[in-house]
């Protein structure tokens, strides 16, 4: 098997008058070198959990653990429900969106060639019951994904499913579960041991938003019929490319630098991520978590208050040309645009001859739908560029496991470099704790009474603030 | 039938130290009154197409036209495919998401109680073929939605479907189509007349992004089994509420004012729209088009360059607490938050007793999933407020046709007021033309050669800009 073609990064629309200049770049050179050396050192010292993940998961022992599980379900179960939220779900959604049929769960078993996969993400009671009514519990495995097992949304949905399954299948309910969790800590491990429930490990040094290339994302992907070895191979290829390249040819380091420059020196506080392909829609969603949660930080590692981070915006071409492009073209110049271009779709769809087209559409005749969507990307990027807007383009040879693996790893490495350039820790998320504490207080959790009191003591809205 | 409870708007977290003050409000008073009077005048003169839409569509003649069509399909067709993009699709997606079962298309005909509805939006060839393979053309009606009929994505997909259907059903293909288009203009009307294809009108004075409460959104909704009269009734109730209220009790005018203040006087160049309910996820998407395309304008109506518009951001609680909240809490203070709170979900989902819960989760026992998601919203809003962040909350009694109708009309009116406060025309979209021209050029359309030449003449990327 030959390796997949590498991704191409076209940065040309970042440079020139009104955009990034050699002066900007000069001022950044030392920081880029420092970030490069830090990553190299941390990779050598095996300090970056996400960097090790593709190689670790590709070990025969780890691949076999997942393959055996999925094989053991064959003939018994045709549906996998992922119970997880945030980093435990977005990666799986991305893989399913890119690498399975657009209507995977609606296809016949034969056409599908893998299990149906659903996600229980949000703690929305209507969604919960809708899913429950759509599946056949007898034929369903629930993959509960949580490092700690105490994430409120996941734990409460798990408990509810558990109660129902114990009632339905008093003797065999435990066979309907598999946990993806910390190898030692957390509340799911002892429960699994007690009831003989299968478990897979989330490596302790890999955070949720960096965990798609661990069993968190790989097990559901494998169940759906996705080539997970291709994913890992692509990721490993990008890892090598980044480590072996000199600074000026390193696509993660250079692009991280451009993002931080665009923010701190050029006032672009947003990043618009706009693939022109439906199959990358949820890649964007996954990237938005990675970027926002890693870089949106009040304090630098040295304690300075920095209020870092740009806001990622999900867009989708060509759809958002009919929704957001007006704002992008004419509104404030506060955005950095990332286009994703697919060079070869699986299908082409040739347009019909002139006799099927009104005169006004004759120009389409002889072309393909692939050509149209590609022309639209090129036209949008060019038009934005003529307005002086900053952008770059990532070219994927196609949407396939290996190219997606490259793209995933590139995003993780770029985010890591960007964190180091901002001077923040890209691997923590201290800002989400306060909201959790208030929610615990409202739900009556012991030890959080004072948080409830704070909310209770807040004055009621004045009458003229309530319409 | 009694009317649905009205929406409640809680603006209390907009005001106070570091947020909106009475000084801000004072400076805005005259502008608000001017905008109010302008809307009242234009409504009285019947100049605002979107304002008239709910009443117009509720006329028995118009309701019957749609009902007769859907009735005529019964027994023959079980699937409707909407061929449309942007304003011709986002409204339908919103209605389906809010008012049908979460897995509508996967349910049996009996459970579903309406036709399956799919959307052909993007000109992605893989999506096109995936949809084609998922449907049974014999049982499918294609609803082509385009005012002009020349929108490239829609027209090219229509032509491709047309070719295939003519081949499959040489004698009856025309029965598989219905057009929603301009009453007189455009390329679809003459084609329909020639082949006896059913047509519904998009009122000429209603633009795509304001068209959900016309046959554009109402026909697919009715086909899916949605209560479209409830939608129209809710919209009409909100229209009356807005027109009858004094300025200080008008939820569209006051909130439009807060948005424009937050942008122009307080540096918030983003609006984060965050419902805590899966059923409002696509409402957000629809709103993002409405807001961005209406307000993102280079020039005011008097010709001044204003570069107006804030960027709408799609979020979803509680999921994005695990994705974006870190950035919202600790990143730059550049956002205005809109929370949507659902007071009664259809289901509650009571959590199991303590014996099913690990000790750490005992606090959930006796509560419901509805309480948890509501507590999370309250906690997030409170936590953000303690950081001085600006927000307000919209409370929906429940997700149902009448409440959604209110919410839709409120959003349209608020966007209209905001446009008038910025001084821009909220009903045009001049900024999307340039990109279209470049795309026509690239596709070889006659008359657009010079646009292709401009792209061809652009220098190739330098080697060091291509990684």
PDB file of C-alpha atoms in Angstrom, chain A residues 7-12 15 85-86 101-103 105-106 111 118 121-131 133-134 149-153 155-157 159-160 162-163 166 187 241 248-249 251 254 269-270 277-279 288-289 292-293 296-298 307-314 316-319 321-324 326-327 329-332 334-335 345-349 351-352 356-358 360-361 363-364 367 369-373 375-376 378-379 382-383 386-387 389 429-432 434-435 438-440 442-445 454-455 458 461 463-467, chain B residues 7-12 15 85-86 101-103 105-106 111 118 121-131 133-134 149-153 155-157 159-160 162-163 166 187 241 248-249 251 254 269-270 277-279 288-289 292-293 296-298 307-314 316-319 321-324 326-327 329-332 334-335 345-349 351-352 356-358 360-361 363-364 367 369-373 375-376 378-379 382-383 386-387 389 429-432 434-435 438-440 442-445 454-455 458 461 463-467:
ATOM      1  CA  UNK A   7      -2.057  17.714   2.360  1.00  0.00           C
ATOM      2  CA  UNK A   8      -1.033  20.979   0.717  1.00  0.00           C
ATOM      3  CA  UNK A   9      -1.233  24.298   2.560  1.00  0.00           C
ATOM      4  CA  UNK A  10      -1.530  27.374   0.369  1.00  0.00           C
ATOM      5  CA  UNK A  11      -0.718  30.454   2.437  1.00  0.00           C
ATOM      6  CA  UNK A  12      -0.413  32.885  -0.464  1.00  0.00           C
ATOM      7  CA  UNK A  15       0.678  37.965   2.448  1.00  0.00           C
ATOM      8  CA  UNK A  85     -20.329  14.810  25.421  1.00  0.00           C
ATOM      9  CA  UNK A  86     -17.737  17.319  24.221  1.00  0.00           C
ATOM     10  CA  UNK A 101     -22.423   7.176   4.063  1.00  0.00           C
ATOM     11  CA  UNK A 102     -24.381  10.401   4.593  1.00  0.00           C
ATOM     12  CA  UNK A 103     -27.436   8.357   5.609  1.00  0.00           C
ATOM     13  CA  UNK A 105     -28.119   4.707   9.930  1.00  0.00           C
ATOM     14  CA  UNK A 106     -30.942   4.615   7.401  1.00  0.00           C
ATOM     15  CA  UNK A 111     -25.442  -1.509   2.224  1.00  0.00           C
ATOM     16  CA  UNK A 118     -25.948   7.042  17.383  1.00  0.00           C
ATOM     17  CA  UNK A 121     -24.621  13.845  23.792  1.00  0.00           C
ATOM     18  CA  UNK A 122     -26.856  16.521  25.183  1.00  0.00           C
ATOM     19  CA  UNK A 123     -28.904  16.115  28.363  1.00  0.00           C
ATOM     20  CA  UNK A 124     -32.035  17.030  26.427  1.00  0.00           C
ATOM     21  CA  UNK A 125     -34.871  14.789  27.651  1.00  0.00           C
ATOM     22  CA  UNK A 126     -36.715  14.896  24.313  1.00  0.00           C
ATOM     23  CA  UNK A 127     -33.591  13.745  22.475  1.00  0.00           C
ATOM     24  CA  UNK A 128     -33.074  11.007  25.022  1.00  0.00           C
ATOM     25  CA  UNK A 129     -36.561   9.582  24.580  1.00  0.00           C
ATOM     26  CA  UNK A 130     -36.431  10.041  20.816  1.00  0.00           C
ATOM     27  CA  UNK A 131     -33.290   7.957  20.661  1.00  0.00           C
ATOM     28  CA  UNK A 133     -37.764   5.016  20.712  1.00  0.00           C
ATOM     29  CA  UNK A 134     -35.596   4.764  17.574  1.00  0.00           C
ATOM     30  CA  UNK A 149     -17.361   8.920  34.990  1.00  0.00           C
ATOM     31  CA  UNK A 150     -18.794  11.945  36.782  1.00  0.00           C
ATOM     32  CA  UNK A 151     -19.552  14.267  33.847  1.00  0.00           C
ATOM     33  CA  UNK A 152     -23.123  15.143  34.807  1.00  0.00           C
ATOM     34  CA  UNK A 153     -24.702  14.822  31.323  1.00  0.00           C
ATOM     35  CA  UNK A 155     -23.362   9.955  33.995  1.00  0.00           C
ATOM     36  CA  UNK A 156     -27.039  10.806  34.302  1.00  0.00           C
ATOM     37  CA  UNK A 157     -27.840   9.404  30.868  1.00  0.00           C
ATOM     38  CA  UNK A 159     -27.656   5.765  34.878  1.00  0.00           C
ATOM     39  CA  UNK A 160     -31.000   6.137  33.141  1.00  0.00           C
ATOM     40  CA  UNK A 162     -28.653   1.313  33.007  1.00  0.00           C
ATOM     41  CA  UNK A 163     -31.879   1.232  34.972  1.00  0.00           C
ATOM     42  CA  UNK A 166     -31.399  -3.986  33.967  1.00  0.00           C
ATOM     43  CA  UNK A 187     -16.168   5.674  39.008  1.00  0.00           C
ATOM     44  CA  UNK A 241       6.293  15.675   8.472  1.00  0.00           C
ATOM     45  CA  UNK A 248       9.755  27.483   7.336  1.00  0.00           C
ATOM     46  CA  UNK A 249       8.299  24.267   5.874  1.00  0.00           C
ATOM     47  CA  UNK A 251       2.743  23.624   8.289  1.00  0.00           C
ATOM     48  CA  UNK A 254       3.938  28.425  10.451  1.00  0.00           C
ATOM     49  CA  UNK A 269     -10.442  38.058  16.765  1.00  0.00           C
ATOM     50  CA  UNK A 270     -12.287  35.358  14.776  1.00  0.00           C
ATOM     51  CA  UNK A 277     -17.536  19.627   1.330  1.00  0.00           C
ATOM     52  CA  UNK A 278     -20.383  18.289   3.458  1.00  0.00           C
ATOM     53  CA  UNK A 279     -18.095  15.511   4.683  1.00  0.00           C
ATOM     54  CA  UNK A 288     -13.836  24.583  17.093  1.00  0.00           C
ATOM     55  CA  UNK A 289     -13.686  22.777  20.433  1.00  0.00           C
ATOM     56  CA  UNK A 292     -11.526  27.449  21.663  1.00  0.00           C
ATOM     57  CA  UNK A 293     -10.914  25.335  24.735  1.00  0.00           C
ATOM     58  CA  UNK A 296      -9.243  30.733  25.263  1.00  0.00           C
ATOM     59  CA  UNK A 297      -7.362  31.484  28.469  1.00  0.00           C
ATOM     60  CA  UNK A 298      -7.322  34.264  30.994  1.00  0.00           C
ATOM     61  CA  UNK A 307      -7.248  36.984  27.826  1.00  0.00           C
ATOM     62  CA  UNK A 308      -5.987  34.960  24.883  1.00  0.00           C
ATOM     63  CA  UNK A 309      -7.857  33.152  22.146  1.00  0.00           C
ATOM     64  CA  UNK A 310      -9.677  33.843  18.930  1.00  0.00           C
ATOM     65  CA  UNK A 311     -13.226  32.660  18.408  1.00  0.00           C
ATOM     66  CA  UNK A 312     -13.672  29.844  15.898  1.00  0.00           C
ATOM     67  CA  UNK A 313     -16.661  30.095  13.565  1.00  0.00           C
ATOM     68  CA  UNK A 314     -18.210  27.119  11.827  1.00  0.00           C
ATOM     69  CA  UNK A 316     -19.710  25.448   5.256  1.00  0.00           C
ATOM     70  CA  UNK A 317     -19.245  26.202   1.589  1.00  0.00           C
ATOM     71  CA  UNK A 318     -21.116  26.670  -0.657  1.00  0.00           C
ATOM     72  CA  UNK A 319     -24.082  26.846   1.762  1.00  0.00           C
ATOM     73  CA  UNK A 321     -22.178  31.826   0.650  1.00  0.00           C
ATOM     74  CA  UNK A 322     -25.942  32.135   0.882  1.00  0.00           C
ATOM     75  CA  UNK A 323     -25.871  32.971   4.568  1.00  0.00           C
ATOM     76  CA  UNK A 324     -22.642  34.471   5.894  1.00  0.00           C
ATOM     77  CA  UNK A 326     -22.433  39.057   2.756  1.00  0.00           C
ATOM     78  CA  UNK A 327     -21.083  39.739   6.245  1.00  0.00           C
ATOM     79  CA  UNK A 329     -17.344  40.545   2.334  1.00  0.00           C
ATOM     80  CA  UNK A 330     -18.835  43.798   3.582  1.00  0.00           C
ATOM     81  CA  UNK A 331     -18.834  43.681   7.383  1.00  0.00           C
ATOM     82  CA  UNK A 332     -15.938  44.547   9.684  1.00  0.00           C
ATOM     83  CA  UNK A 334     -12.164  41.108  11.927  1.00  0.00           C
ATOM     84  CA  UNK A 335     -11.807  37.545  10.600  1.00  0.00           C
ATOM     85  CA  UNK A 345     -14.799  13.850  -4.392  1.00  0.00           C
ATOM     86  CA  UNK A 346     -15.819  10.232  -4.563  1.00  0.00           C
ATOM     87  CA  UNK A 347     -18.512  11.099  -7.114  1.00  0.00           C
ATOM     88  CA  UNK A 348     -18.394  13.785  -9.775  1.00  0.00           C
ATOM     89  CA  UNK A 349     -22.039  14.145 -10.976  1.00  0.00           C
ATOM     90  CA  UNK A 351     -24.536  18.013 -15.385  1.00  0.00           C
ATOM     91  CA  UNK A 352     -26.997  17.225 -18.158  1.00  0.00           C
ATOM     92  CA  UNK A 356     -32.260  19.942 -19.928  1.00  0.00           C
ATOM     93  CA  UNK A 357     -31.124  23.410 -18.954  1.00  0.00           C
ATOM     94  CA  UNK A 358     -32.835  26.779 -19.232  1.00  0.00           C
ATOM     95  CA  UNK A 360     -29.504  30.994 -18.433  1.00  0.00           C
ATOM     96  CA  UNK A 361     -27.865  27.808 -17.159  1.00  0.00           C
ATOM     97  CA  UNK A 363     -22.920  27.373 -19.077  1.00  0.00           C
ATOM     98  CA  UNK A 364     -23.191  24.425 -16.672  1.00  0.00           C
ATOM     99  CA  UNK A 367     -19.301  20.498 -16.318  1.00  0.00           C
ATOM    100  CA  UNK A 369     -20.901  19.292  -9.686  1.00  0.00           C
ATOM    101  CA  UNK A 370     -17.383  18.834  -8.356  1.00  0.00           C
ATOM    102  CA  UNK A 371     -16.144  21.554 -10.712  1.00  0.00           C
ATOM    103  CA  UNK A 372     -18.917  23.883  -9.572  1.00  0.00           C
ATOM    104  CA  UNK A 373     -18.225  23.588  -5.852  1.00  0.00           C
ATOM    105  CA  UNK A 375     -15.028  26.998  -8.608  1.00  0.00           C
ATOM    106  CA  UNK A 376     -17.128  28.499  -5.843  1.00  0.00           C
ATOM    107  CA  UNK A 378     -11.793  29.578  -5.615  1.00  0.00           C
ATOM    108  CA  UNK A 379     -14.106  32.482  -6.420  1.00  0.00           C
ATOM    109  CA  UNK A 382     -10.329  35.357  -4.528  1.00  0.00           C
ATOM    110  CA  UNK A 383     -13.168  37.799  -3.880  1.00  0.00           C
ATOM    111  CA  UNK A 386      -9.513  41.401  -3.234  1.00  0.00           C
ATOM    112  CA  UNK A 387     -11.141  43.003  -0.175  1.00  0.00           C
ATOM    113  CA  UNK A 389      -9.179  39.721   3.848  1.00  0.00           C
ATOM    114  CA  UNK A 429      -9.686  24.262  30.949  1.00  0.00           C
ATOM    115  CA  UNK A 430      -9.929  26.047  34.315  1.00  0.00           C
ATOM    116  CA  UNK A 431     -12.701  28.371  33.141  1.00  0.00           C
ATOM    117  CA  UNK A 432     -15.432  25.745  33.006  1.00  0.00           C
ATOM    118  CA  UNK A 434     -17.287  27.898  38.029  1.00  0.00           C
ATOM    119  CA  UNK A 435     -20.351  27.138  35.902  1.00  0.00           C
ATOM    120  CA  UNK A 438     -23.217  26.711  40.233  1.00  0.00           C
ATOM    121  CA  UNK A 439     -25.001  23.843  38.451  1.00  0.00           C
ATOM    122  CA  UNK A 440     -24.062  21.396  41.237  1.00  0.00           C
ATOM    123  CA  UNK A 442     -28.706  24.209  41.886  1.00  0.00           C
ATOM    124  CA  UNK A 443     -29.017  20.410  41.702  1.00  0.00           C
ATOM    125  CA  UNK A 444     -28.492  20.067  45.455  1.00  0.00           C
ATOM    126  CA  UNK A 445     -25.090  18.369  45.424  1.00  0.00           C
ATOM    127  CA  UNK A 454     -25.082  33.026  45.575  1.00  0.00           C
ATOM    128  CA  UNK A 455     -27.630  32.514  42.823  1.00  0.00           C
ATOM    129  CA  UNK A 458     -28.994  37.638  43.272  1.00  0.00           C
ATOM    130  CA  UNK A 461     -34.982  41.018  37.543  1.00  0.00           C
ATOM    131  CA  UNK A 463     -39.897  44.730  36.150  1.00  0.00           C
ATOM    132  CA  UNK A 464     -38.665  46.837  33.260  1.00  0.00           C
ATOM    133  CA  UNK A 465     -36.015  44.255  32.426  1.00  0.00           C
ATOM    134  CA  UNK A 466     -38.616  41.551  31.952  1.00  0.00           C
ATOM    135  CA  UNK A 467     -40.692  41.765  28.788  1.00  0.00           C
TER     136      UNK A 467
ATOM    137  CA  UNK B   7     -42.398  34.366  25.165  1.00  0.00           C
ATOM    138  CA  UNK B   8     -40.652  36.130  28.032  1.00  0.00           C
ATOM    139  CA  UNK B   9     -37.510  38.180  27.509  1.00  0.00           C
ATOM    140  CA  UNK B  10     -35.281  38.588  30.559  1.00  0.00           C
ATOM    141  CA  UNK B  11     -32.831  41.407  29.936  1.00  0.00           C
ATOM    142  CA  UNK B  12     -31.601  41.742  33.521  1.00  0.00           C
ATOM    143  CA  UNK B  15     -27.531  46.032  32.911  1.00  0.00           C
ATOM    144  CA  UNK B  85     -30.020  26.526  -0.518  1.00  0.00           C
ATOM    145  CA  UNK B  86     -29.662  29.365   2.005  1.00  0.00           C
ATOM    146  CA  UNK B 101     -39.280  13.598  15.821  1.00  0.00           C
ATOM    147  CA  UNK B 102     -35.485  13.706  16.107  1.00  0.00           C
ATOM    148  CA  UNK B 103     -35.248  10.637  13.829  1.00  0.00           C
ATOM    149  CA  UNK B 105     -36.955   9.951   8.440  1.00  0.00           C
ATOM    150  CA  UNK B 106     -35.965   6.714  10.168  1.00  0.00           C
ATOM    151  CA  UNK B 111     -45.005   6.465  13.773  1.00  0.00           C
ATOM    152  CA  UNK B 118     -34.791  15.477   2.917  1.00  0.00           C
ATOM    153  CA  UNK B 121     -28.764  22.026  -0.231  1.00  0.00           C
ATOM    154  CA  UNK B 122     -25.086  21.961  -0.987  1.00  0.00           C
ATOM    155  CA  UNK B 123     -23.652  21.252  -4.426  1.00  0.00           C
ATOM    156  CA  UNK B 124     -21.550  18.458  -2.950  1.00  0.00           C
ATOM    157  CA  UNK B 125     -21.553  15.570  -5.434  1.00  0.00           C
ATOM    158  CA  UNK B 126     -21.104  12.930  -2.719  1.00  0.00           C
ATOM    159  CA  UNK B 127     -24.128  14.253  -0.831  1.00  0.00           C
ATOM    160  CA  UNK B 128     -26.135  14.311  -4.029  1.00  0.00           C
ATOM    161  CA  UNK B 129     -25.425  10.673  -4.848  1.00  0.00           C
ATOM    162  CA  UNK B 130     -25.885   9.632  -1.212  1.00  0.00           C
ATOM    163  CA  UNK B 131     -29.336  11.135  -1.192  1.00  0.00           C
ATOM    164  CA  UNK B 133     -29.231   6.176  -3.196  1.00  0.00           C
ATOM    165  CA  UNK B 134     -31.240   6.693   0.014  1.00  0.00           C
ATOM    166  CA  UNK B 149     -34.519  29.632 -10.748  1.00  0.00           C
ATOM    167  CA  UNK B 150     -30.934  30.523 -11.588  1.00  0.00           C
ATOM    168  CA  UNK B 151     -29.222  29.944  -8.236  1.00  0.00           C
ATOM    169  CA  UNK B 152     -26.345  27.804  -9.503  1.00  0.00           C
ATOM    170  CA  UNK B 153     -26.421  25.120  -6.774  1.00  0.00           C
ATOM    171  CA  UNK B 155     -30.565  24.907 -10.666  1.00  0.00           C
ATOM    172  CA  UNK B 156     -27.789  22.436 -11.387  1.00  0.00           C
ATOM    173  CA  UNK B 157     -29.161  19.905  -8.920  1.00  0.00           C
ATOM    174  CA  UNK B 159     -31.407  19.796 -13.848  1.00  0.00           C
ATOM    175  CA  UNK B 160     -29.607  16.633 -12.795  1.00  0.00           C
ATOM    176  CA  UNK B 162     -34.822  16.235 -13.928  1.00  0.00           C
ATOM    177  CA  UNK B 163     -32.687  14.289 -16.383  1.00  0.00           C
ATOM    178  CA  UNK B 166     -37.382  11.887 -17.246  1.00  0.00           C
ATOM    179  CA  UNK B 187     -37.010  30.513 -15.363  1.00  0.00           C
ATOM    180  CA  UNK B 241     -47.449  42.373  20.507  1.00  0.00           C
ATOM    181  CA  UNK B 248     -40.058  50.277  26.463  1.00  0.00           C
ATOM    182  CA  UNK B 249     -42.143  47.071  26.347  1.00  0.00           C
ATOM    183  CA  UNK B 251     -39.116  43.144  22.821  1.00  0.00           C
ATOM    184  CA  UNK B 254     -35.462  47.119  22.818  1.00  0.00           C
ATOM    185  CA  UNK B 269     -18.423  42.242  17.668  1.00  0.00           C
ATOM    186  CA  UNK B 270     -19.983  38.792  18.158  1.00  0.00           C
ATOM    187  CA  UNK B 277     -32.467  22.366  23.734  1.00  0.00           C
ATOM    188  CA  UNK B 278     -31.552  20.205  20.746  1.00  0.00           C
ATOM    189  CA  UNK B 279     -34.814  21.192  19.098  1.00  0.00           C
ATOM    190  CA  UNK B 288     -27.384  33.339  11.863  1.00  0.00           C
ATOM    191  CA  UNK B 289     -28.265  33.823   8.210  1.00  0.00           C
ATOM    192  CA  UNK B 292     -25.441  38.178   9.189  1.00  0.00           C
ATOM    193  CA  UNK B 293     -26.873  38.799   5.744  1.00  0.00           C
ATOM    194  CA  UNK B 296     -23.340  42.852   7.548  1.00  0.00           C
ATOM    195  CA  UNK B 297     -23.144  45.869   5.246  1.00  0.00           C
ATOM    196  CA  UNK B 298     -20.412  48.113   3.952  1.00  0.00           C
ATOM    197  CA  UNK B 307     -18.887  48.316   7.828  1.00  0.00           C
ATOM    198  CA  UNK B 308     -21.802  47.320  10.041  1.00  0.00           C
ATOM    199  CA  UNK B 309     -22.763  43.997  11.531  1.00  0.00           C
ATOM    200  CA  UNK B 310     -21.840  41.684  14.340  1.00  0.00           C
ATOM    201  CA  UNK B 311     -20.942  38.065  13.691  1.00  0.00           C
ATOM    202  CA  UNK B 312     -23.482  35.499  14.883  1.00  0.00           C
ATOM    203  CA  UNK B 313     -22.063  32.366  16.501  1.00  0.00           C
ATOM    204  CA  UNK B 314     -23.958  29.093  16.715  1.00  0.00           C
ATOM    205  CA  UNK B 316     -25.791  24.734  21.822  1.00  0.00           C
ATOM    206  CA  UNK B 317     -26.171  24.143  25.521  1.00  0.00           C
ATOM    207  CA  UNK B 318     -25.188  22.018  27.361  1.00  0.00           C
ATOM    208  CA  UNK B 319     -22.910  20.570  24.630  1.00  0.00           C
ATOM    209  CA  UNK B 321     -20.177  24.050  27.819  1.00  0.00           C
ATOM    210  CA  UNK B 322     -17.785  21.225  26.969  1.00  0.00           C
ATOM    211  CA  UNK B 323     -16.418  23.006  23.915  1.00  0.00           C
ATOM    212  CA  UNK B 324     -16.740  26.788  23.879  1.00  0.00           C
ATOM    213  CA  UNK B 326     -13.768  27.971  28.440  1.00  0.00           C
ATOM    214  CA  UNK B 327     -13.266  30.636  25.765  1.00  0.00           C
ATOM    215  CA  UNK B 329     -15.477  32.644  30.369  1.00  0.00           C
ATOM    216  CA  UNK B 330     -11.755  33.401  30.111  1.00  0.00           C
ATOM    217  CA  UNK B 331     -11.107  34.699  26.592  1.00  0.00           C
ATOM    218  CA  UNK B 332     -11.568  38.283  25.374  1.00  0.00           C
ATOM    219  CA  UNK B 334     -15.977  40.529  22.835  1.00  0.00           C
ATOM    220  CA  UNK B 335     -19.314  38.693  22.852  1.00  0.00           C
ATOM    221  CA  UNK B 345     -39.796  19.828  27.429  1.00  0.00           C
ATOM    222  CA  UNK B 346     -42.198  17.239  26.083  1.00  0.00           C
ATOM    223  CA  UNK B 347     -40.506  14.552  28.186  1.00  0.00           C
ATOM    224  CA  UNK B 348     -38.932  14.946  31.589  1.00  0.00           C
ATOM    225  CA  UNK B 349     -36.850  11.734  32.088  1.00  0.00           C
ATOM    226  CA  UNK B 351     -33.208   9.948  37.005  1.00  0.00           C
ATOM    227  CA  UNK B 352     -33.036   6.578  38.759  1.00  0.00           C
ATOM    228  CA  UNK B 356     -28.259   2.955  40.325  1.00  0.00           C
ATOM    229  CA  UNK B 357     -25.897   5.841  40.891  1.00  0.00           C
ATOM    230  CA  UNK B 358     -22.291   5.946  42.016  1.00  0.00           C
ATOM    231  CA  UNK B 360     -20.560  10.882  43.474  1.00  0.00           C
ATOM    232  CA  UNK B 361     -23.799  11.173  41.486  1.00  0.00           C
ATOM    233  CA  UNK B 363     -27.268  14.267  44.056  1.00  0.00           C
ATOM    234  CA  UNK B 364     -29.034  13.545  40.757  1.00  0.00           C
ATOM    235  CA  UNK B 367     -34.300  14.988  39.797  1.00  0.00           C
ATOM    236  CA  UNK B 369     -33.070  15.525  32.994  1.00  0.00           C
ATOM    237  CA  UNK B 370     -35.116  18.638  32.319  1.00  0.00           C
ATOM    238  CA  UNK B 371     -34.079  20.064  35.679  1.00  0.00           C
ATOM    239  CA  UNK B 372     -30.431  19.308  34.935  1.00  0.00           C
ATOM    240  CA  UNK B 373     -30.307  21.071  31.574  1.00  0.00           C
ATOM    241  CA  UNK B 375     -29.876  24.250  35.959  1.00  0.00           C
ATOM    242  CA  UNK B 376     -26.954  24.251  33.543  1.00  0.00           C
ATOM    243  CA  UNK B 378     -28.993  29.147  34.787  1.00  0.00           C
ATOM    244  CA  UNK B 379     -25.521  28.352  36.095  1.00  0.00           C
ATOM    245  CA  UNK B 382     -24.908  33.428  36.158  1.00  0.00           C
ATOM    246  CA  UNK B 383     -21.232  32.491  35.877  1.00  0.00           C
ATOM    247  CA  UNK B 386     -20.213  37.360  37.304  1.00  0.00           C
ATOM    248  CA  UNK B 387     -17.414  37.886  34.772  1.00  0.00           C
ATOM    249  CA  UNK B 389     -20.352  39.397  30.324  1.00  0.00           C
ATOM    250  CA  UNK B 429     -27.193  41.532  -0.081  1.00  0.00           C
ATOM    251  CA  UNK B 430     -24.947  43.368  -2.538  1.00  0.00           C
ATOM    252  CA  UNK B 431     -21.772  41.781  -1.168  1.00  0.00           C
ATOM    253  CA  UNK B 432     -22.402  38.309  -2.528  1.00  0.00           C
ATOM    254  CA  UNK B 434     -18.634  39.631  -6.695  1.00  0.00           C
ATOM    255  CA  UNK B 435     -17.976  36.039  -5.629  1.00  0.00           C
ATOM    256  CA  UNK B 438     -15.874  35.085 -10.310  1.00  0.00           C
ATOM    257  CA  UNK B 439     -17.543  31.658 -10.068  1.00  0.00           C
ATOM    258  CA  UNK B 440     -19.504  32.273 -13.303  1.00  0.00           C
ATOM    259  CA  UNK B 442     -14.525  30.062 -13.796  1.00  0.00           C
ATOM    260  CA  UNK B 443     -17.460  27.971 -15.062  1.00  0.00           C
ATOM    261  CA  UNK B 444     -17.277  29.604 -18.492  1.00  0.00           C
ATOM    262  CA  UNK B 445     -20.548  31.548 -18.421  1.00  0.00           C
ATOM    263  CA  UNK B 454      -8.670  38.415 -13.299  1.00  0.00           C
ATOM    264  CA  UNK B 455      -8.221  35.138 -11.469  1.00  0.00           C
ATOM    265  CA  UNK B 458      -3.233  36.585 -10.313  1.00  0.00           C
ATOM    266  CA  UNK B 461       1.668  31.261  -5.066  1.00  0.00           C
ATOM    267  CA  UNK B 463       7.123  28.513  -3.431  1.00  0.00           C
ATOM    268  CA  UNK B 464       7.572  29.451   0.198  1.00  0.00           C
ATOM    269  CA  UNK B 465       3.826  30.105   0.555  1.00  0.00           C
ATOM    270  CA  UNK B 466       3.000  26.569  -0.515  1.00  0.00           C
ATOM    271  CA  UNK B 467       3.701  23.842   2.052  1.00  0.00           C
TER     272      UNK B 467
END
